[in-house]
CSV table of C-alpha atoms and ligand atoms in Angstrom, one decimal:
chain,number,residue,atom,x,y,z
A,1,MET,CA,0.1,0.2,-0.2
A,2,GLU,CA,1.9,3.2,-0.7
A,3,LEU,CA,1.6,6.4,1.6
A,4,VAL,CA,2.6,9.8,0.7
A,5,ARG,CA,3.4,12.3,2.0
A,6,ASP,CA,0.9,15.3,1.4
A,7,GLY,CA,2.1,18.0,3.7
A,8,LYS,CA,3.2,18.6,7.2
A,9,ASN,CA,1.9,15.4,9.5
A,10,ARG,CA,-0.6,14.2,6.7
A,11,TYR,CA,0.0,11.0,4.5
A,12,ARG,CA,-2.3,10.3,1.9
A,13,LEU,CA,-3.4,6.6,0.8
A,14,VAL,CA,-4.0,7.2,-3.1
A,15,ARG,CA,-6.8,5.4,-4.1
A,16,THR,CA,-6.3,2.2,-6.2
A,17,GLY,CA,-8.1,-1.0,-6.7
A,18,LYS,CA,-11.5,-0.9,-5.6
A,19,MET,CA,-11.3,2.0,-3.3
A,20,ARG,CA,-13.6,4.9,-3.5
A,21,VAL,CA,-12.0,7.4,-1.9
A,22,ASP,CA,-8.5,8.4,-0.5
A,23,ALA,CA,-7.6,7.8,2.9
A,24,VAL,CA,-5.9,10.5,4.8
A,25,VAL,CA,-3.8,10.1,8.0
A,26,TYR,CA,-2.1,12.1,10.4
A,27,VAL,CA,0.7,10.9,12.2
A,28,ASN,CA,4.3,13.0,12.4
A,29,GLU,CA,7.8,11.3,12.1
A,30,VAL,CA,7.4,9.4,15.9
A,31,LEU,CA,4.5,8.3,15.0
A,32,LEU,CA,4.5,7.2,11.2
A,33,PRO,CA,6.9,4.1,12.0
A,34,LEU,CA,3.9,2.5,14.2
A,35,LEU,CA,1.3,2.9,11.3
A,36,ARG,CA,3.3,-0.5,9.8
A,37,ASP,CA,2.9,-2.9,12.8
A,38,ASP,CA,-0.6,-3.8,12.7
A,39,LYS,CA,-3.5,-4.0,9.8
A,40,SER,CA,-4.9,-0.1,10.2
A,41,LEU,CA,-4.2,1.3,6.9
A,42,GLU,CA,-5.7,-1.8,5.3
A,43,GLN,CA,-8.5,-1.3,7.1
A,44,LEU,CA,-8.8,2.5,6.4
A,45,ALA,CA,-8.6,1.3,2.7
A,46,HIS,CA,-11.7,-1.2,3.1
A,47,ALA,CA,-13.5,1.7,4.5
A,48,ALA,CA,-12.7,3.6,1.1
A,49,MET,CA,-14.2,0.4,-0.7
A,50,LEU,CA,-18.1,1.0,1.0
A,51,PRO,CA,-20.2,2.4,-1.2
A,52,GLY,CA,-21.6,6.0,-0.6
A,53,VAL,CA,-18.2,7.1,1.5
A,54,ILE,CA,-17.0,10.1,0.6
A,55,ASN,CA,-13.2,11.4,0.4
A,56,PRO,CA,-11.1,10.8,2.4
A,57,VAL,CA,-11.7,8.5,5.0
A,58,VAL,CA,-9.7,9.5,8.1
A,59,GLY,CA,-7.1,7.8,10.1
A,60,MET,CA,-5.8,10.0,13.5
A,61,PRO,CA,-2.6,10.0,15.0
A,62,ASP,CA,-3.8,7.6,17.8
A,63,ILE,CA,-4.8,4.9,15.0
A,64,HIS,CA,-4.5,0.9,15.4
A,65,GLU,CA,-6.4,-1.4,14.3
A,66,GLY,CA,-9.9,-2.6,15.2
A,67,PHE,CA,-12.6,-4.7,14.3
A,68,GLY,CA,-13.8,-3.4,11.2
A,69,LEU,CA,-12.7,0.3,11.0
A,70,PRO,CA,-9.8,0.8,12.7
A,71,ILE,CA,-9.5,2.9,16.5
A,72,GLY,CA,-9.2,6.3,15.4
A,73,GLY,CA,-11.0,6.1,12.0
A,74,VAL,CA,-13.3,8.4,10.5
A,75,MET,CA,-15.5,7.3,7.8
A,76,ALA,CA,-18.1,9.7,6.6
A,77,VAL,CA,-20.9,8.4,3.8
A,78,GLY,CA,-23.3,10.3,2.0
A,79,GLU,CA,-27.3,10.0,2.0
A,80,ASP,CA,-27.2,7.0,-0.9
A,81,GLY,CA,-24.5,5.6,1.3
A,82,VAL,CA,-24.0,2.7,3.8
A,83,ILE,CA,-24.2,2.3,7.5
A,84,SER,CA,-22.0,-0.4,9.5
A,85,ALA,CA,-22.0,-1.4,13.0
A,86,GLY,CA,-18.1,-2.6,13.0
A,87,ALA,CA,-17.5,1.7,11.9
A,88,VAL,CA,-19.1,2.8,15.1
A,89,GLY,CA,-17.6,-0.4,16.9
A,90,MET,CA,-18.6,-2.8,19.6
A,91,ASP,CA,-18.7,-0.1,22.8
A,92,ILE,CA,-21.4,2.1,21.2
A,93,ASN,CA,-21.0,5.3,22.8
A,94,CYS,CA,-18.2,5.0,24.7
A,95,GLY,CA,-16.9,8.3,25.9
A,96,VAL,CA,-15.3,10.9,27.9
A,97,ARG,CA,-17.1,13.0,30.6
A,98,LEU,CA,-14.9,15.6,33.0
A,99,ILE,CA,-15.8,17.1,36.1
A,100,ARG,CA,-14.6,20.4,37.5
A,101,THR,CA,-14.5,21.1,41.3
A,102,ASP,CA,-13.2,23.8,43.3
A,103,LEU,CA,-10.7,21.8,45.3
A,104,ARG,CA,-7.2,22.4,44.7
A,105,VAL,CA,-5.4,18.9,44.6
A,106,ARG,CA,-2.8,20.0,47.2
A,107,GLU,CA,-5.3,20.8,50.0
A,108,VAL,CA,-6.3,17.2,49.7
A,109,PRO,CA,-3.6,14.9,51.0
A,110,VAL,CA,-3.2,11.4,49.7
A,111,PRO,CA,-5.3,9.7,52.6
A,112,GLN,CA,-7.8,11.7,51.5
A,113,LEU,CA,-7.7,10.8,47.9
A,114,LYS,CA,-7.2,7.2,48.9
A,115,ASN,CA,-10.3,7.7,51.4
A,116,LEU,CA,-12.3,9.2,48.2
A,117,MET,CA,-11.0,6.1,45.8
A,118,LEU,CA,-12.5,3.9,48.0
A,119,THR,CA,-15.9,5.9,48.9
A,120,VAL,CA,-15.9,5.8,44.6
A,121,GLU,CA,-15.8,2.1,44.5
A,122,ASP,CA,-18.0,1.6,47.4
A,123,TYR,CA,-20.9,3.6,44.8
A,124,VAL,CA,-19.7,2.3,41.3
A,125,PRO,CA,-19.1,-1.2,40.3
A,126,THR,CA,-16.1,-1.9,38.5
A,127,GLY,CA,-15.2,-4.6,36.0
A,128,VAL,CA,-17.1,-6.6,33.2
A,129,GLY,CA,-20.7,-8.0,33.7
A,130,LYS,CA,-20.5,-6.4,37.0
A,131,LYS,CA,-24.8,-5.0,38.2
A,132,SER,CA,-26.1,-2.0,38.6
A,133,LYS,CA,-26.1,-0.8,42.3
A,134,HIS,CA,-29.1,1.4,41.5
A,135,GLY,CA,-31.0,-1.6,40.1
A,136,GLU,CA,-34.7,-1.2,40.5
A,137,LEU,CA,-34.0,2.4,38.9
A,138,SER,CA,-31.9,0.7,36.4
A,139,ARG,CA,-34.9,-1.9,35.3
A,140,ARG,CA,-37.6,0.6,35.8
A,141,LEU,CA,-36.0,3.5,33.5
A,142,PHE,CA,-34.0,1.0,31.3
A,143,GLU,CA,-36.5,2.0,28.3
A,144,ARG,CA,-36.6,5.6,29.4
A,145,VAL,CA,-33.4,6.1,29.1
A,146,ALA,CA,-32.6,3.9,26.0
A,147,ARG,CA,-35.3,6.7,24.1
A,148,THR,CA,-34.8,9.5,25.9
A,149,GLY,CA,-30.8,9.5,27.2
A,150,VAL,CA,-29.7,11.3,30.3
A,151,ARG,CA,-33.4,13.3,30.5
A,152,ALA,CA,-35.0,10.7,32.0
A,153,LEU,CA,-32.8,10.4,35.1
A,154,VAL,CA,-33.1,14.0,35.4
A,155,GLU,CA,-36.5,13.5,35.7
A,156,GLN,CA,-35.9,11.2,38.7
A,157,GLY,CA,-33.3,14.2,40.2
A,158,VAL,CA,-30.3,13.1,38.9
A,159,GLY,CA,-28.4,15.9,38.7
A,160,ALA,CA,-30.3,19.2,37.1
A,161,ALA,CA,-31.7,20.1,33.9
A,162,ALA,CA,-28.8,22.2,33.3
A,163,ASP,CA,-26.4,19.6,32.7
A,164,LEU,CA,-27.6,18.4,29.2
A,165,GLU,CA,-26.6,21.4,27.5
A,166,TYR,CA,-23.0,20.1,28.2
A,167,ILE,CA,-22.9,16.8,26.8
A,168,GLU,CA,-22.7,16.1,23.5
A,169,GLU,CA,-26.4,15.7,21.5
A,170,GLY,CA,-27.9,17.4,25.0
A,171,GLY,CA,-27.4,13.2,25.9
A,172,CYS,CA,-29.5,11.8,23.7
A,173,LEU,CA,-29.5,10.6,20.4
A,174,ALA,CA,-33.0,10.8,18.5
A,175,GLY,CA,-33.9,8.2,16.4
A,176,ALA,CA,-33.6,6.0,18.9
A,177,ASP,CA,-36.6,2.6,19.0
A,178,LEU,CA,-36.3,-0.3,21.2
A,179,ASP,CA,-38.2,-2.5,18.9
A,180,ALA,CA,-35.5,-2.7,16.9
A,181,VAL,CA,-33.1,-4.1,19.6
A,182,SER,CA,-33.3,-8.2,20.4
A,183,ARG,CA,-34.1,-9.7,23.5
A,184,GLU,CA,-30.5,-10.4,24.1
A,185,ALA,CA,-29.2,-6.8,24.2
A,186,TYR,CA,-32.3,-5.9,26.4
A,187,LYS,CA,-31.3,-8.0,29.0
A,188,ARG,CA,-28.2,-7.1,29.0
A,189,GLY,CA,-28.4,-3.6,29.4
A,190,GLU,CA,-31.5,-2.9,32.3
A,191,THR,CA,-29.1,-4.5,35.1
A,192,GLN,CA,-26.0,-2.3,34.1
A,193,LEU,CA,-27.1,1.5,34.7
A,194,GLY,CA,-24.7,3.0,36.3
A,195,THR,CA,-21.8,0.8,35.7
A,196,LEU,CA,-18.1,1.5,35.2
A,197,GLY,CA,-17.4,-2.0,33.1
A,198,GLY,CA,-13.9,-3.6,33.2
A,199,GLY,CA,-10.4,-2.7,30.9
A,200,ASN,CA,-9.6,0.1,30.2
A,201,HIS,CA,-12.7,2.3,31.4
A,202,PHE,CA,-11.9,3.8,34.2
A,203,ILE,CA,-12.6,6.8,36.9
A,204,GLU,CA,-9.5,9.3,37.4
A,205,PHE,CA,-8.9,11.8,40.0
A,206,GLN,CA,-6.8,14.7,37.8
A,207,GLU,CA,-4.7,17.9,38.5
A,208,VAL,CA,-5.1,20.8,36.5
A,209,ALA,CA,-0.9,20.5,35.7
A,210,GLU,CA,-0.6,23.6,33.1
A,211,LEU,CA,-2.7,25.9,30.6
A,212,LEU,CA,-2.4,26.3,26.9
A,213,GLU,CA,-4.9,28.9,26.6
A,214,PRO,CA,-5.4,30.3,29.7
A,215,ALA,CA,-8.2,32.7,28.8
A,216,LEU,CA,-10.6,30.0,27.5
A,217,ALA,CA,-9.4,27.1,30.1
A,218,GLU,CA,-10.8,29.6,32.6
A,219,ARG,CA,-14.1,30.3,30.6
A,220,TRP,CA,-14.4,26.5,30.9
A,221,GLY,CA,-13.8,26.5,34.7
A,222,LEU,CA,-11.0,25.3,35.1
A,223,PHE,CA,-7.7,26.3,37.1
A,224,PRO,CA,-4.2,25.4,37.6
A,225,GLY,CA,-3.9,23.0,40.3
A,226,GLN,CA,-7.3,22.4,40.2
A,227,LEU,CA,-8.8,19.0,40.8
A,228,THR,CA,-11.0,17.1,38.4
A,229,VAL,CA,-12.2,13.8,37.7
A,230,MET,CA,-12.3,12.5,34.9
A,231,ILE,CA,-14.7,9.2,33.6
A,232,HIS,CA,-14.6,6.8,30.6
A,233,THR,CA,-17.1,4.4,30.1
A,234,GLY,CA,-19.5,3.3,27.5
A,235,SER,CA,-22.7,1.6,26.7
A,236,ARG,CA,-21.6,-1.8,28.9
A,237,GLY,CA,-23.1,-4.9,27.5
A,238,PHE,CA,-26.5,-3.1,25.6
A,239,GLY,CA,-23.9,-1.4,23.1
A,240,HIS,CA,-21.3,-4.8,22.9
A,241,GLN,CA,-24.7,-6.8,22.1
A,242,ILE,CA,-26.0,-4.6,19.8
A,243,CYS,CA,-22.8,-4.3,17.5
A,244,THR,CA,-22.7,-8.1,17.3
A,245,ASP,CA,-26.0,-8.6,16.7
A,246,PHE,CA,-26.0,-6.2,13.3
A,247,SER,CA,-22.6,-7.0,12.6
A,248,ARG,CA,-23.6,-10.7,12.1
A,249,SER,CA,-27.4,-9.4,9.8
A,250,HIS,CA,-25.5,-7.3,7.8
A,251,VAL,CA,-23.6,-9.4,6.2
A,252,THR,CA,-26.8,-11.3,5.0
A,253,ALA,CA,-27.9,-7.2,4.3
A,254,ALA,CA,-24.6,-7.0,2.2
A,255,LYS,CA,-25.5,-9.8,0.0
A,256,LYS,CA,-29.1,-8.9,-0.2
A,257,TYR,CA,-28.0,-5.3,-1.6
A,258,GLY,CA,-25.2,-6.6,-3.6
A,259,ILE,CA,-22.6,-5.2,-1.3
A,260,GLU,CA,-19.3,-6.9,-1.6
A,261,LEU,CA,-17.6,-6.4,1.8
A,262,PRO,CA,-14.1,-5.4,1.8
A,263,ASN,CA,-13.7,-7.5,5.5
A,264,LYS,CA,-17.1,-9.2,7.4
A,265,GLY,CA,-16.0,-6.2,10.4
A,266,LEU,CA,-17.5,-3.8,8.5
A,267,ALA,CA,-20.9,-5.6,7.2
A,268,CYS,CA,-23.3,-2.9,6.6
A,269,ALA,CA,-26.7,-2.1,5.2
A,270,PRO,CA,-27.9,1.0,3.1
A,271,SER,CA,-28.4,3.7,5.7
A,272,ASN,CA,-32.2,4.1,4.4
A,273,SER,CA,-32.6,0.0,3.7
A,274,PRO,CA,-35.3,-1.2,6.9
A,275,GLU,CA,-32.1,-3.1,7.5
A,276,GLY,CA,-29.5,0.2,7.9
A,277,ARG,CA,-32.4,1.9,9.9
A,278,GLN,CA,-32.7,-0.9,12.5
A,279,TYR,CA,-29.3,-0.5,13.2
A,280,PHE,CA,-29.6,3.4,14.2
A,281,GLN,CA,-32.8,2.8,16.2
A,282,ALA,CA,-30.7,0.2,18.6
A,283,MET,CA,-27.3,2.4,18.1
A,284,ALA,CA,-29.2,5.4,19.0
A,285,CYS,CA,-30.6,3.2,22.4
A,286,ALA,CA,-27.2,2.7,23.4
A,287,VAL,CA,-26.3,6.3,22.8
A,288,ASN,CA,-28.3,6.9,25.1
A,289,PHE,CA,-28.0,4.5,27.4
A,290,ALA,CA,-24.3,5.1,27.2
A,291,PHE,CA,-24.8,9.2,28.1
A,292,ALA,CA,-26.9,7.9,31.0
A,293,ASN,CA,-24.6,5.6,32.3
A,294,ARG,CA,-21.8,8.1,32.3
A,295,HIS,CA,-24.7,10.2,34.2
A,296,LEU,CA,-25.6,8.1,36.8
A,297,ILE,CA,-21.9,7.4,37.4
A,298,SER,CA,-20.9,10.7,37.7
A,299,HIS,CA,-24.1,11.5,40.2
A,300,ASP,CA,-22.2,8.3,42.3
A,301,VAL,CA,-18.8,10.3,42.3
A,302,GLY,CA,-20.8,13.7,43.6
A,303,ARG,CA,-22.3,11.4,46.7
A,304,ALA,CA,-18.9,10.3,47.3
A,305,PHE,CA,-17.3,13.8,47.4
A,306,ALA,CA,-19.9,14.9,49.8
A,307,ASP,CA,-19.3,12.0,52.5
A,308,VAL,CA,-15.9,12.4,52.0
A,309,PHE,CA,-15.3,16.0,51.8
A,310,ARG,CA,-19.0,16.6,54.2
A,311,LYS,CA,-20.2,18.9,51.9
A,312,GLU,CA,-22.9,19.0,49.3
A,313,PRO,CA,-20.9,18.3,45.6
A,314,GLU,CA,-22.8,22.3,44.6
A,315,LYS,CA,-20.8,23.3,47.7
A,316,LEU,CA,-17.8,21.7,45.8
A,317,GLY,CA,-18.2,23.5,43.2
A,318,PHE,CA,-18.6,19.7,41.6
A,319,GLY,CA,-19.9,20.4,38.3
A,320,LEU,CA,-19.8,18.7,34.3
A,321,VAL,CA,-17.2,20.3,31.7
A,322,TYR,CA,-18.8,18.7,28.9
A,323,ASP,CA,-19.6,14.4,28.0
A,324,VAL,CA,-18.4,13.7,24.8
A,325,ALA,CA,-19.1,10.3,22.7
A,326,HIS,CA,-16.2,8.4,20.9
A,327,ASN,CA,-17.7,5.5,19.1
A,328,ILE,CA,-20.7,6.8,17.6
A,329,ALA,CA,-22.3,7.6,14.1
A,330,LYS,CA,-24.5,10.7,13.3
A,331,TRP,CA,-26.0,12.7,10.9
A,332,GLU,CA,-24.4,16.4,10.3
A,333,ARG,CA,-23.5,18.7,7.6
A,334,HIS,CA,-20.7,19.0,6.0
A,335,GLY,CA,-19.5,21.0,3.4
A,336,GLY,CA,-23.4,22.1,2.4
A,337,ARG,CA,-24.3,17.9,2.1
A,338,LYS,CA,-26.0,15.7,5.1
A,339,VAL,CA,-23.3,12.8,6.3
A,340,LEU,CA,-23.4,10.3,8.5
A,341,VAL,CA,-19.9,10.7,10.3
A,342,HIS,CA,-19.1,7.3,11.8
A,343,ARG,CA,-16.7,8.3,14.5
A,344,LYS,CA,-14.4,5.3,16.2
A,345,GLY,CA,-12.1,6.2,18.6
A,346,ALA,CA,-12.0,9.8,17.1
A,347,THR,CA,-14.1,12.8,19.0
A,348,ARG,CA,-15.9,15.6,17.4
A,349,ALA,CA,-14.4,19.3,17.9
A,350,LEU,CA,-16.6,21.5,16.8
A,351,PRO,CA,-14.9,25.4,16.2
A,352,PRO,CA,-15.9,28.5,17.5
A,353,GLY,CA,-19.1,29.6,16.2
A,354,HIS,CA,-20.4,26.5,14.8
A,355,GLU,CA,-24.1,26.0,15.5
A,356,ASP,CA,-24.2,22.1,16.5
A,357,ASN,CA,-22.2,23.5,19.4
A,358,PRO,CA,-24.0,23.5,23.0
A,359,ARG,CA,-25.4,26.6,24.1
A,360,PRO,CA,-22.5,27.6,26.6
A,361,TYR,CA,-20.0,26.5,24.1
A,362,ARG,CA,-21.5,27.9,21.5
A,363,GLU,CA,-19.1,30.7,20.9
A,364,THR,CA,-15.6,28.8,21.8
A,365,GLY,CA,-16.7,25.6,20.3
A,366,HIS,CA,-16.8,22.8,22.6
A,367,PRO,CA,-14.2,21.0,24.9
A,368,ALA,CA,-12.7,18.0,23.4
A,369,LEU,CA,-11.6,15.6,26.1
A,370,ILE,CA,-8.6,13.2,25.2
A,371,PRO,CA,-7.6,10.4,28.0
A,372,GLY,CA,-3.9,9.8,27.6
A,373,SER,CA,-2.8,6.8,30.0
A,374,MET,CA,-3.3,6.4,33.8
A,375,GLY,CA,0.5,7.3,34.0
A,376,THR,CA,0.7,10.2,31.7
A,377,SER,CA,-1.2,13.7,31.0
A,378,SER,CA,-4.8,13.7,29.5
A,379,TYR,CA,-5.9,16.9,27.6
A,380,VAL,CA,-8.7,19.3,26.7
A,381,LEU,CA,-8.8,20.5,23.3
A,382,ALA,CA,-10.4,23.0,21.5
A,383,GLY,CA,-11.7,22.0,17.7
A,384,THR,CA,-11.1,24.3,14.6
A,385,GLU,CA,-12.2,25.4,11.4
A,386,ARG,CA,-9.4,23.1,9.7
A,387,ALA,CA,-10.6,20.4,11.0
A,388,ALA,CA,-13.2,20.8,8.3
A,389,ALA,CA,-10.8,18.6,6.7
A,390,THR,CA,-11.9,15.6,9.2
A,391,PHE,CA,-15.4,16.1,9.5
A,392,PHE,CA,-14.5,18.2,12.8
A,393,SER,CA,-13.1,15.0,14.0
A,394,VAL,CA,-9.9,15.1,16.4
A,395,ASN,CA,-8.3,12.1,18.5
A,396,HIS,CA,-10.2,10.1,21.1
A,397,GLY,CA,-6.9,9.8,23.3
A,398,ALA,CA,-3.4,7.8,22.9
A,399,GLY,CA,-4.0,5.0,21.3
A,400,ARG,CA,-2.4,1.0,21.9
A,401,VAL,CA,0.8,0.8,20.4
A,402,LEU,CA,0.7,-2.6,22.8
A,403,SER,CA,-2.0,-5.3,22.1
A,404,ARG,CA,-3.3,-6.6,25.8
A,405,GLY,CA,-1.2,-10.0,25.1
A,406,ALA,CA,2.0,-7.6,23.9
A,407,ALA,CA,2.0,-5.7,27.2
A,408,GLU,CA,1.5,-8.6,29.2
A,409,ARG,CA,4.2,-10.4,27.5
A,410,THR,CA,6.6,-7.5,27.6
A,411,ILE,CA,6.3,-5.4,30.4
A,412,SER,CA,8.0,-6.3,33.3
A,413,ARG,CA,6.6,-5.4,36.8
A,414,GLU,CA,9.3,-2.4,37.7
A,415,GLN,CA,8.8,-1.0,34.4
A,416,PHE,CA,4.8,-0.7,35.0
A,417,GLU,CA,5.9,0.7,38.7
A,418,GLU,CA,7.8,2.9,37.2
A,419,SER,CA,5.8,4.2,34.8
A,420,MET,CA,2.6,4.7,37.1
A,421,GLY,CA,5.0,7.1,39.2
A,422,ALA,CA,3.5,8.2,42.0
A,423,VAL,CA,-0.2,7.4,40.8
A,424,LEU,CA,-2.6,5.7,43.0
A,425,TYR,CA,-4.7,2.8,41.5
A,426,ASN,CA,-6.8,0.4,43.0
A,427,ILE,CA,-5.8,-3.0,41.4
A,428,ARG,CA,-3.5,-4.9,43.3
A,429,ASN,CA,-3.2,-7.5,40.6
A,430,PHE,CA,-0.2,-6.8,38.7
A,431,LYS,CA,-1.3,-9.3,35.9
A,432,GLU,CA,-5.1,-7.5,36.2
A,433,ILE,CA,-3.3,-4.1,35.0
A,434,VAL,CA,0.0,-4.2,33.5
A,435,ASP,CA,-2.1,-4.5,29.8
A,436,GLU,CA,-3.3,-1.0,31.2
A,437,SER,CA,-0.1,0.2,31.4
A,438,PRO,CA,0.9,3.3,30.3
A,439,LEU,CA,3.9,1.6,28.0
A,440,ALA,CA,1.5,0.3,25.7
A,441,TYR,CA,0.0,3.2,25.1
A,442,LYS,CA,1.6,6.0,22.5
A,443,ASP,CA,3.0,8.6,23.3
A,444,VAL,CA,-0.1,11.4,24.1
A,445,ASP,CA,1.8,14.5,24.0
A,446,GLN,CA,3.1,13.4,20.3
A,447,VAL,CA,-0.4,12.5,19.4
A,448,VAL,CA,-2.2,15.6,20.2
A,449,GLN,CA,1.0,17.8,19.2
A,450,THR,CA,0.2,16.2,15.8
A,451,LEU,CA,-3.2,18.0,15.2
A,452,ALA,CA,-2.4,20.8,17.1
A,453,GLU,CA,1.1,21.7,15.1
A,454,ILE,CA,-0.9,21.6,12.0
A,455,GLY,CA,-4.0,23.7,13.1
A,456,LEU,CA,-6.6,20.5,13.1
A,457,THR,CA,-6.9,21.4,17.0
A,458,ARG,CA,-5.9,23.4,20.1
A,459,LYS,CA,-4.7,23.3,23.2
A,460,VAL,CA,-6.3,24.4,26.1
A,461,ALA,CA,-5.5,22.2,29.1
A,462,ARG,CA,-2.9,19.5,30.2
A,463,LEU,CA,-4.3,17.3,33.1
A,464,ARG,CA,-1.8,15.1,35.1
A,465,PRO,CA,-3.1,11.9,36.8
A,466,LEU,CA,-3.1,11.3,40.8
A,467,ALA,CA,-5.0,8.2,41.4
A,468,VAL,CA,-7.2,5.9,38.4
A,469,ILE,CA,-9.9,3.5,39.4
A,470,LYS,CA,-10.2,1.0,36.4
A,471,GLY,CA,-12.8,-1.0,35.6
B,1,5GP,P1,-10.2,3.2,24.1
B,1,5GP,O1,-11.5,4.3,23.7
B,1,5GP,O2,-9.6,3.2,22.5
B,1,5GP,O3,-10.7,2.1,24.6
B,1,5GP,O4,-9.7,4.1,25.3
B,1,5GP,C1,-9.0,5.7,24.8
B,1,5GP,C2,-8.3,5.8,25.0
B,1,5GP,O5,-8.2,6.6,26.5
B,1,5GP,C3,-7.2,6.0,24.5
B,1,5GP,O6,-6.5,5.6,23.8
B,1,5GP,C4,-5.7,6.2,25.7
B,1,5GP,O7,-5.2,6.5,25.6
B,1,5GP,C5,-7.0,6.3,27.3
B,1,5GP,N1,-6.6,5.9,28.1
B,1,5GP,C6,-6.6,4.3,28.4
B,1,5GP,N2,-6.9,4.0,29.9
B,1,5GP,C7,-6.8,5.2,30.6
B,1,5GP,C8,-6.4,5.8,31.9
B,1,5GP,O8,-6.2,4.8,32.8
B,1,5GP,N3,-6.4,7.0,31.9
B,1,5GP,C9,-6.4,7.9,31.2
B,1,5GP,N4,-6.6,9.2,31.4
B,1,5GP,N5,-6.2,7.7,29.5
B,1,5GP,C10,-6.3,5.9,29.7
B,2,MN,MN1,-13.4,4.5,25.1
B,3,MN,MN1,-14.9,1.4,25.8
């Protein structure tokens, strides 16, 4: 596959064979060699073969191989094109939420931070397959949550109506329909609201380490030395089951509509076919569930803060900075046309003034939240006009360099401990946490710099980890 340099930090996979459009990947000299280690380029080329795909398919600097589309991939498709579950990802609306407080890290001693971790763990179930501690609420509200997202929780007094303006899509993607969801997905979802899940999902206490655009950061409620909380999770077994169901049924659908599939992971159907619409309706249910999941978790984190600091969360300045999805497909307007943008491991970042920004962020553009790893920095970014080239998308993290297996095989206990420095973590068993080592991820500074350097994003604040609760 021929990758040609196409400007600073930008490479082009020129259309050949069955590709309908080019693919463009954003990497710098440090990240470029990593591209050759997996199948991510081939997967971008495959996406470029799908009917209706719009030029170009985009790879972000945190790109790595995934199921179907690579993680760190953006695929926009016209109204006459397809929708693909594999191009959204297994964890539908996996995403990140950032919470601010008025607390200064230097005023929170380590024992108190440890206490905060333990208290959060009492409220929020962590780990694969865990069920909700809000069992009754989860079951009773499940259908409403799937249809209306965070609003269903706000109506029950969980958070405030004003929170909705600080969540992508106002916490509800329109078009959800539970009739499109399998019995199995329903069953997995209804018991899991308010749970973190396993693997790379986390609740992390962070310190605002550096303001890169102080005026903007302050306007967004951030200040140096501030204690913040970042939450990373998604739609749990519910989204996973929906992705599994449609990745299977869309193999048949593709055949029915005469679509040649470059790989099974990109199983798809025309977005305007019954099968395509059904996936969108089901996906929207999972999107709404995931927004509500992060909302309920942050409510629980707020309760933990109240317990530990003996003050109501509002009195501690506890409030939502923003909540963004990084695995989602949405209808948006780009270049004057309506397109279905699949973002898989990619974050929307709208520029200042864009009309799709939520009201509080209309003038500045909304924050884009970028986790790095549990031992390195995370970032708050802002969108720019130039990012029109990526359908207003930026990276979603640092991205893996080592698969879970490779991390387990190659990272020693000493290396792991060194990479964590003074950061506290909840998991005692080395074997269970080593695959999440900072060493398993790319250098987040390089990844963020790749886009910032060429004006596709702006760095607003850098956060550093203090303590992490891993799923
Ligand atoms: P993904 O959504 O692809 O599973 O992960 C998103 C990104 O989160 C990863 O690419 C990685 O950079 C980042 N990440 C993974 N674990 C942690 C963690 O414990 N803390 C922080 N701050 N970032 C993490
Ligand atoms: Mn994620
Ligand atoms: Mn996830």
